Amino acid sequence: MAASDHISEPVQMEAHASRKRRTTDISDTLQNGSGQVISEADALIHSPDPLHPANHICELCKNFYTFGWVTGTGGGVSIRDDKHIFIAPSGVQKELMRPTDMFVMEYETKKYLRRPAVLKPSACTPLFLAAFTKRDAGCCIHTHSQWAVLVTLICEAGLQDHPDGSGKDVFAISEIEQIKGISRGGHGNSSTEILEGGRKAGNLGYYDTLKIPIIENTAREEDLTDTLEKAIEEWPEATAVLVRRHGVYVWGKDVAQAKTQCESLDYLFQLAVEMHKMGLNWVK
Amino acid sequence: MAASDHISEPVQMEAHASRKRRTTDISDTLQNGSGQVISEADALIHSPDPLHPANHICELCKNFYTFGWVTGTGGGVSIRDDKHIFIAPSGVQKELMRPTDMFVMEYETKKYLRRPAVLKPSACTPLFLAAFTKRDAGCCIHTHSQWAVLVTLICEAGLQDHPDGSGKDVFAISEIEQIKGISRGGHGNSSTEILEGGRKAGNLGYYDTLKIPIIENTAREEDLTDTLEKAIEEWPEATAVLVRRHGVYVWGKDVAQAKTQCESLDYLFQLAVEMHKMGLNWVK
Amino acid sequence: MAASDHISEPVQMEAHASRKRRTTDISDTLQNGSGQVISEADALIHSPDPLHPANHICELCKNFYTFGWVTGTGGGVSIRDDKHIFIAPSGVQKELMRPTDMFVMEYETKKYLRRPAVLKPSACTPLFLAAFTKRDAGCCIHTHSQWAVLVTLICEAGLQDHPDGSGKDVFAISEIEQIKGISRGGHGNSSTEILEGGRKAGNLGYYDTLKIPIIENTAREEDLTDTLEKAIEEWPEATAVLVRRHGVYVWGKDVAQAKTQCESLDYLFQLAVEMHKMGLNWVK
Amino acid sequence: MAASDHISEPVQMEAHASRKRRTTDISDTLQNGSGQVISEADALIHSPDPLHPANHICELCKNFYTFGWVTGTGGGVSIRDDKHIFIAPSGVQKELMRPTDMFVMEYETKKYLRRPAVLKPSACTPLFLAAFTKRDAGCCIHTHSQWAVLVTLICEAGLQDHPDGSGKDVFAISEIEQIKGISRGGHGNSSTEILEGGRKAGNLGYYDTLKIPIIENTAREEDLTDTLEKAIEEWPEATAVLVRRHGVYVWGKDVAQAKTQCESLDYLFQLAVEMHKMGLNWVK
């Protein structure tokens, strides 16, 4: 998600005050438990369950803000359940989001079932979709972490080039325990393979070299779609793609896997920057 | 705001205990909802709405304290609504402020409508006013962020000089995604242009070079006014001015824009310091 | 604990929603205060006391997460009381754990009395046991702190070699006040000696050189057991063992000693990295 | 306070569970508001006022812990009111302290009026007393901040020597706005001068060079007393003394001044370390 768009006042107002929001695509109305009439579109994001995607995204973003992953409206999260994709809107303060700010897309048709009236859908949407469709992911996280940006800069400058390791277009690191926190990622649409990736058997080992492809940034976030999809295809084991001078996209079969892999990768990016400062090679 | 003045005991006492404070400029009294008589001046800062400027400034400062932006009574925030300017007092612990500590100035007349008796108005006031009057800003944030100070030191030492980029009196960086979080800033008093600046169309693009002017610090904060105003005029696209060895002033059409731009700039200053440590140029 | 295994959905679900969990080894049932029937195994982890090991481990991990010690399911904690050992499961998000996630082992027989059905016991278990049996420890903490990893890398590269100090297989630092926060550790199974270690008389002095052995990492965490046990025997004064490119194991006679020693060591590792960046020797 | 002594179990137990603690020096008993009989000694530390020194010290330490100032039982705080000095005990986890853990000394006689039975008085006590008696301070803070330690190491190595600035035994920095957050400190026992130090007129100006003396560390904290007292006398403008390879003592006329000065100094120490890494001089 571009760190760019305007934060509409009404959103922020509502983040503190009101609970009402107009939505489009309201094709019908329902009654909720307390007898209140809500639209079908709104029913998609109203739930008392803190793990409902609309609630979960808000909670995750609050935490990611403290890590510097979604600073200044940057970054974003998307969760896919059986039939729907939930996506945070573009350009809002991620730490202040509310479930009513959420966009909901029907996965099969890629049609929006819910669009908050005053907000814009995320520019990351096609990139999140790439992870969902090409890897059967259940969650995709995009951060602007400075550690991610810095490793792409170090690679760009050729400061860690290694025949079996990093190059201009790939970040590589080996023999660090935290690498074992990263799944091999699966390499197709098969959900069993993705599930497999979340188990010990499916994760990288200590002596494996973790490799994450780096794609070049573009002026418009949407324009990253082709190269991101190409990277996903060319790197069947990767569970993430770095975007030069921008950040990283990390996915997993569910929120827990996407989040813990994002944490492990961020840990490795930070460690790599510190290693580089001390003249140490990333690949042993 | 200078990190300098004495923190009056009564303020801190009240921050925990009492809710009463004497104010000056009480020309009349009103009754609030619960039948309590309060002065007209106090009515300006009493509101149950967390987004009322007097409440909002306190909340923002609590968060900014955790970022190291308002350490040791340094830094400050001012919000302008239709007719008034709300300003945190000088030299108080910003993370402990209460709405009753707030100064309120009438925008048209620049006359204080509310002055907490034992406090001093902020030395930043003329600088906040420059952003309000010359850019029609709705909020101005001043931080002592170490990243801001460090980039001014790197520029001063000529360590990142570049024909199209940084120099002694300007910080410049290019081709980093977070740049897209910064508005072009508008260049006059027209509120439509400022509004424009908050939308995607009005923000910098990835291939634009972000440039922030740097002015020299002075012994007294008030004496920065002339050079700050001059920088605002000479840099019509800037939404911020760096003060050498001191910090940064960042504004926006409203709190959300000022805050997210301040976050994006701080991110870029920190990234620039890390890039510099690794021998990388800020401008590609 | 390896940063590797899959986080079972039910665990995370329960972390927010339900309080029920199936356990194995249920040989009998009891009634709790409110008349509810719970198994003997579950009775081991149900307590209103926040200092009960099952509650305490959850609270500690929540805090350790904010220090970067248990990022991405890495790291872990184990507490031993009179008869039992409480251990966090493998591969779960440490900051979200609940008492019902806990494994409980009988200390004398090393037999599990409680095994949450869908979880796996921690790969660190034999390493925690080494600290309990060889040092009579009451608590053992394992972190993936980047500072710990970085000092092992600096030692590996021979960048701080010193005749009386650091070498490839030992981290050493001297004349830093925080060294006084580290116990001499005791050197046998005698609990009196361990108790002794927690008192001022038993801690290192300012002019003592703190030395922590470094062992090589292995592909499987369990395989560290032999070398960790050997290091514990060969370094009778050590209260911690560093694992190269992995992290650190720190123990103490109780939670307070293990935690404060872990904090003091982490402080010293971080300081050592910063000293190294400035070309300063760790040993005076 | 040395980061050294054992944390007695009962203290930590009470931090969560009970509210009772045996105290010595109980010469009489009183009844509190709810008819409960408490000792005269305990009456000194029981208050519903969050700004009562016994409560305030606990709150401050909780915050200082998050800054890394009191890691691993290190550091400490003491507050002096009209007749008493309140001091945190030795070797406890500072972030978990409770008012009942507090030692209370009569200022005039330097006799303990309250000594928690199982705890030891802080080894920093004579150092806190130096600030109270020689500068009429109302609060003294001792941190183990790594930034403080690092600047003493840089000075020791002669890496920032400057004819008008830093040397082996003095840290000096100039022309940084945050310097204005530091009082000139007063130079005697006169309380008017100390009060003066808290006001703008009494603070350093932007063009003043801030100088903080550095004393050598000793094996026992108590043995710092002579050199600390000597430094206080020889540096009448200093509001702090750095202890080589150990940390810093900062005082002020009240908690607000001591705390904000401690923050401003820590900011300057951190900035100085970063400046040093980039080859920049501390004194312009």
PDB file of C-alpha atoms in Angstrom, chain C residues 13-157:
ATOM      1  CA  MET C  13      -8.287 -19.686  18.376  1.00  0.00           C
ATOM      2  CA  GLU C  14      -8.324 -20.589  22.021  1.00  0.00           C
ATOM      3  CA  ALA C  15      -5.939 -17.823  22.866  1.00  0.00           C
ATOM      4  CA  HIS C  16      -8.845 -15.518  22.185  1.00  0.00           C
ATOM      5  CA  ALA C  17     -11.980 -17.506  22.463  1.00  0.00           C
ATOM      6  CA  SER C  18     -12.475 -20.783  24.266  1.00  0.00           C
ATOM      7  CA  ARG C  19     -10.943 -22.038  27.481  1.00  0.00           C
ATOM      8  CA  LYS C  20     -11.248 -25.732  26.790  1.00  0.00           C
ATOM      9  CA  ARG C  21      -8.418 -27.898  25.578  1.00  0.00           C
ATOM     10  CA  ARG C  22      -8.123 -31.645  25.368  1.00  0.00           C
ATOM     11  CA  THR C  23      -5.175 -33.030  27.257  1.00  0.00           C
ATOM     12  CA  THR C  24      -3.640 -36.463  27.325  1.00  0.00           C
ATOM     13  CA  ASP C  25      -2.434 -38.367  30.371  1.00  0.00           C
ATOM     14  CA  ILE C  26      -5.648 -37.659  32.175  1.00  0.00           C
ATOM     15  CA  SER C  27      -5.644 -40.416  34.754  1.00  0.00           C
ATOM     16  CA  ASP C  28      -8.256 -38.993  37.004  1.00  0.00           C
ATOM     17  CA  THR C  29     -10.654 -36.086  37.433  1.00  0.00           C
ATOM     18  CA  LEU C  30     -11.150 -33.537  40.208  1.00  0.00           C
ATOM     19  CA  GLN C  31     -13.643 -30.838  41.016  1.00  0.00           C
ATOM     20  CA  ASN C  32     -12.442 -27.269  41.101  1.00  0.00           C
ATOM     21  CA  GLY C  33     -13.809 -24.524  43.366  1.00  0.00           C
ATOM     22  CA  SER C  34     -16.808 -23.731  41.216  1.00  0.00           C
ATOM     23  CA  GLY C  35     -17.882 -27.346  41.034  1.00  0.00           C
ATOM     24  CA  GLN C  36     -16.493 -27.786  37.511  1.00  0.00           C
ATOM     25  CA  VAL C  37     -14.867 -31.136  36.879  1.00  0.00           C
ATOM     26  CA  ILE C  38     -11.332 -30.819  35.600  1.00  0.00           C
ATOM     27  CA  SER C  39      -8.720 -33.462  34.995  1.00  0.00           C
ATOM     28  CA  GLU C  40      -5.745 -33.993  37.295  1.00  0.00           C
ATOM     29  CA  ALA C  41      -3.521 -32.947  34.425  1.00  0.00           C
ATOM     30  CA  ASP C  42      -5.423 -29.682  33.970  1.00  0.00           C
ATOM     31  CA  ALA C  43      -5.360 -29.004  37.695  1.00  0.00           C
ATOM     32  CA  LEU C  44      -1.587 -28.633  37.291  1.00  0.00           C
ATOM     33  CA  ILE C  45      -1.997 -25.504  35.176  1.00  0.00           C
ATOM     34  CA  HIS C  46      -5.135 -23.893  36.601  1.00  0.00           C
ATOM     35  CA  SER C  47      -4.416 -21.322  39.289  1.00  0.00           C
ATOM     36  CA  PRO C  48      -5.585 -17.811  40.127  1.00  0.00           C
ATOM     37  CA  ASP C  49      -2.034 -17.000  41.311  1.00  0.00           C
ATOM     38  CA  PRO C  50      -0.240 -14.895  38.673  1.00  0.00           C
ATOM     39  CA  LEU C  51       3.032 -16.379  39.901  1.00  0.00           C
ATOM     40  CA  HIS C  52       1.938 -19.967  39.271  1.00  0.00           C
ATOM     41  CA  PRO C  53       4.420 -21.245  36.656  1.00  0.00           C
ATOM     42  CA  ALA C  54       1.733 -21.788  33.990  1.00  0.00           C
ATOM     43  CA  ASN C  55       0.599 -18.162  34.348  1.00  0.00           C
ATOM     44  CA  HIS C  56       4.069 -16.749  34.925  1.00  0.00           C
ATOM     45  CA  ILE C  57       5.496 -18.240  31.695  1.00  0.00           C
ATOM     46  CA  CYS C  58       2.729 -16.572  29.660  1.00  0.00           C
ATOM     47  CA  GLU C  59       3.361 -13.208  31.309  1.00  0.00           C
ATOM     48  CA  LEU C  60       7.135 -13.454  30.855  1.00  0.00           C
ATOM     49  CA  CYS C  61       6.831 -14.367  27.172  1.00  0.00           C
ATOM     50  CA  LYS C  62       4.539 -11.411  26.529  1.00  0.00           C
ATOM     51  CA  ASN C  63       7.272  -9.130  27.884  1.00  0.00           C
ATOM     52  CA  PHE C  64      10.144 -10.973  26.184  1.00  0.00           C
ATOM     53  CA  TYR C  65       8.349 -10.539  22.856  1.00  0.00           C
ATOM     54  CA  THR C  66       8.655  -6.772  23.192  1.00  0.00           C
ATOM     55  CA  PHE C  67      12.435  -7.174  23.733  1.00  0.00           C
ATOM     56  CA  GLY C  68      12.834  -9.187  20.513  1.00  0.00           C
ATOM     57  CA  TRP C  69      13.801 -12.303  22.491  1.00  0.00           C
ATOM     58  CA  VAL C  70      11.046 -14.609  21.218  1.00  0.00           C
ATOM     59  CA  THR C  71      10.356 -13.226  17.736  1.00  0.00           C
ATOM     60  CA  GLY C  72       8.602 -15.460  15.210  1.00  0.00           C
ATOM     61  CA  THR C  73       7.873 -18.322  17.679  1.00  0.00           C
ATOM     62  CA  GLY C  74      11.578 -18.480  18.626  1.00  0.00           C
ATOM     63  CA  GLY C  75      12.945 -18.762  22.155  1.00  0.00           C
ATOM     64  CA  GLY C  76      11.193 -20.106  25.223  1.00  0.00           C
ATOM     65  CA  VAL C  77      10.969 -20.354  28.995  1.00  0.00           C
ATOM     66  CA  SER C  78      10.752 -23.235  31.447  1.00  0.00           C
ATOM     67  CA  ILE C  79      10.057 -23.078  35.181  1.00  0.00           C
ATOM     68  CA  ARG C  80      10.694 -25.890  37.670  1.00  0.00           C
ATOM     69  CA  ASP C  81       8.837 -26.081  40.955  1.00  0.00           C
ATOM     70  CA  ASP C  82       9.243 -28.719  43.655  1.00  0.00           C
ATOM     71  CA  LYS C  83       8.093 -31.652  41.585  1.00  0.00           C
ATOM     72  CA  HIS C  84       7.229 -30.386  38.121  1.00  0.00           C
ATOM     73  CA  ILE C  85       8.676 -28.704  35.089  1.00  0.00           C
ATOM     74  CA  PHE C  86       6.449 -26.365  33.092  1.00  0.00           C
ATOM     75  CA  ILE C  87       7.413 -25.853  29.454  1.00  0.00           C
ATOM     76  CA  ALA C  88       5.973 -23.722  26.676  1.00  0.00           C
ATOM     77  CA  PRO C  89       5.094 -25.767  23.582  1.00  0.00           C
ATOM     78  CA  SER C  90       7.035 -25.755  20.339  1.00  0.00           C
ATOM     79  CA  GLY C  91       6.391 -23.317  17.526  1.00  0.00           C
ATOM     80  CA  VAL C  92       3.598 -21.201  18.993  1.00  0.00           C
ATOM     81  CA  GLN C  93       3.465 -17.425  19.062  1.00  0.00           C
ATOM     82  CA  LYS C  94       5.029 -16.895  22.463  1.00  0.00           C
ATOM     83  CA  GLU C  95       3.265 -13.589  23.128  1.00  0.00           C
ATOM     84  CA  LEU C  96      -0.174 -15.202  22.704  1.00  0.00           C
ATOM     85  CA  MET C  97       0.321 -18.313  24.854  1.00  0.00           C
ATOM     86  CA  ARG C  98      -2.191 -19.345  27.485  1.00  0.00           C
ATOM     87  CA  PRO C  99      -1.713 -21.531  30.570  1.00  0.00           C
ATOM     88  CA  THR C 100      -3.663 -24.310  28.851  1.00  0.00           C
ATOM     89  CA  ASP C 101      -0.920 -24.495  26.207  1.00  0.00           C
ATOM     90  CA  MET C 102       1.605 -25.628  28.813  1.00  0.00           C
ATOM     91  CA  PHE C 103       3.355 -28.985  28.961  1.00  0.00           C
ATOM     92  CA  VAL C 104       3.992 -30.343  32.471  1.00  0.00           C
ATOM     93  CA  MET C 105       6.669 -32.943  33.197  1.00  0.00           C
ATOM     94  CA  GLU C 106       7.264 -34.769  36.456  1.00  0.00           C
ATOM     95  CA  TYR C 107      10.789 -33.822  37.435  1.00  0.00           C
ATOM     96  CA  GLU C 108      11.739 -37.110  39.069  1.00  0.00           C
ATOM     97  CA  THR C 109      10.516 -39.413  36.311  1.00  0.00           C
ATOM     98  CA  LYS C 110      10.874 -37.007  33.353  1.00  0.00           C
ATOM     99  CA  LYS C 111       7.414 -38.242  32.308  1.00  0.00           C
ATOM    100  CA  TYR C 112       4.834 -35.834  30.871  1.00  0.00           C
ATOM    101  CA  LEU C 113       1.854 -35.412  33.199  1.00  0.00           C
ATOM    102  CA  ARG C 114       0.143 -33.045  30.792  1.00  0.00           C
ATOM    103  CA  ARG C 115       0.450 -32.789  27.003  1.00  0.00           C
ATOM    104  CA  PRO C 116      -1.869 -30.434  25.124  1.00  0.00           C
ATOM    105  CA  ALA C 117      -3.300 -32.657  22.384  1.00  0.00           C
ATOM    106  CA  VAL C 118      -2.592 -30.584  19.292  1.00  0.00           C
ATOM    107  CA  LEU C 119       0.793 -29.228  20.328  1.00  0.00           C
ATOM    108  CA  LYS C 120       4.330 -30.558  20.278  1.00  0.00           C
ATOM    109  CA  PRO C 121       6.686 -30.422  23.256  1.00  0.00           C
ATOM    110  CA  SER C 122       9.510 -27.922  22.908  1.00  0.00           C
ATOM    111  CA  ALA C 123      12.697 -29.013  21.179  1.00  0.00           C
ATOM    112  CA  CYS C 124      14.468 -27.094  23.965  1.00  0.00           C
ATOM    113  CA  THR C 125      13.247 -29.514  26.628  1.00  0.00           C
ATOM    114  CA  PRO C 126      16.525 -31.489  26.991  1.00  0.00           C
ATOM    115  CA  LEU C 127      18.431 -28.198  27.180  1.00  0.00           C
ATOM    116  CA  PHE C 128      16.202 -26.824  29.920  1.00  0.00           C
ATOM    117  CA  LEU C 129      16.618 -30.157  31.738  1.00  0.00           C
ATOM    118  CA  ALA C 130      20.390 -29.777  31.580  1.00  0.00           C
ATOM    119  CA  ALA C 131      20.175 -26.499  33.516  1.00  0.00           C
ATOM    120  CA  PHE C 132      17.742 -27.990  36.029  1.00  0.00           C
ATOM    121  CA  THR C 133      19.680 -31.192  36.719  1.00  0.00           C
ATOM    122  CA  LYS C 134      23.270 -29.948  36.424  1.00  0.00           C
ATOM    123  CA  ARG C 135      22.792 -26.587  38.167  1.00  0.00           C
ATOM    124  CA  ASP C 136      19.691 -27.123  40.245  1.00  0.00           C
ATOM    125  CA  ALA C 137      18.165 -24.178  38.376  1.00  0.00           C
ATOM    126  CA  GLY C 138      14.552 -23.149  38.985  1.00  0.00           C
ATOM    127  CA  CYS C 139      14.086 -21.326  35.680  1.00  0.00           C
ATOM    128  CA  CYS C 140      15.751 -21.345  32.280  1.00  0.00           C
ATOM    129  CA  ILE C 141      15.238 -18.760  29.529  1.00  0.00           C
ATOM    130  CA  HIS C 142      16.198 -19.207  25.886  1.00  0.00           C
ATOM    131  CA  THR C 143      16.297 -16.128  23.661  1.00  0.00           C
ATOM    132  CA  HIS C 144      17.081 -15.487  19.999  1.00  0.00           C
ATOM    133  CA  SER C 145      18.251 -11.975  20.878  1.00  0.00           C
ATOM    134  CA  GLN C 146      20.130 -10.445  17.943  1.00  0.00           C
ATOM    135  CA  TRP C 147      22.756  -9.091  20.341  1.00  0.00           C
ATOM    136  CA  ALA C 148      23.533 -12.623  21.485  1.00  0.00           C
ATOM    137  CA  VAL C 149      23.791 -13.811  17.868  1.00  0.00           C
ATOM    138  CA  LEU C 150      26.003 -10.858  16.902  1.00  0.00           C
ATOM    139  CA  VAL C 151      28.564 -11.425  19.665  1.00  0.00           C
ATOM    140  CA  THR C 152      28.882 -15.065  18.589  1.00  0.00           C
ATOM    141  CA  LEU C 153      29.529 -13.853  15.024  1.00  0.00           C
ATOM    142  CA  ILE C 154      32.154 -11.347  16.171  1.00  0.00           C
ATOM    143  CA  CYS C 155      33.886 -14.113  18.160  1.00  0.00           C
ATOM    144  CA  GLU C 156      33.671 -16.515  15.222  1.00  0.00           C
ATOM    145  CA  ALA C 157      35.402 -13.965  13.009  1.00  0.00           C
TER     146      ALA C 157
END
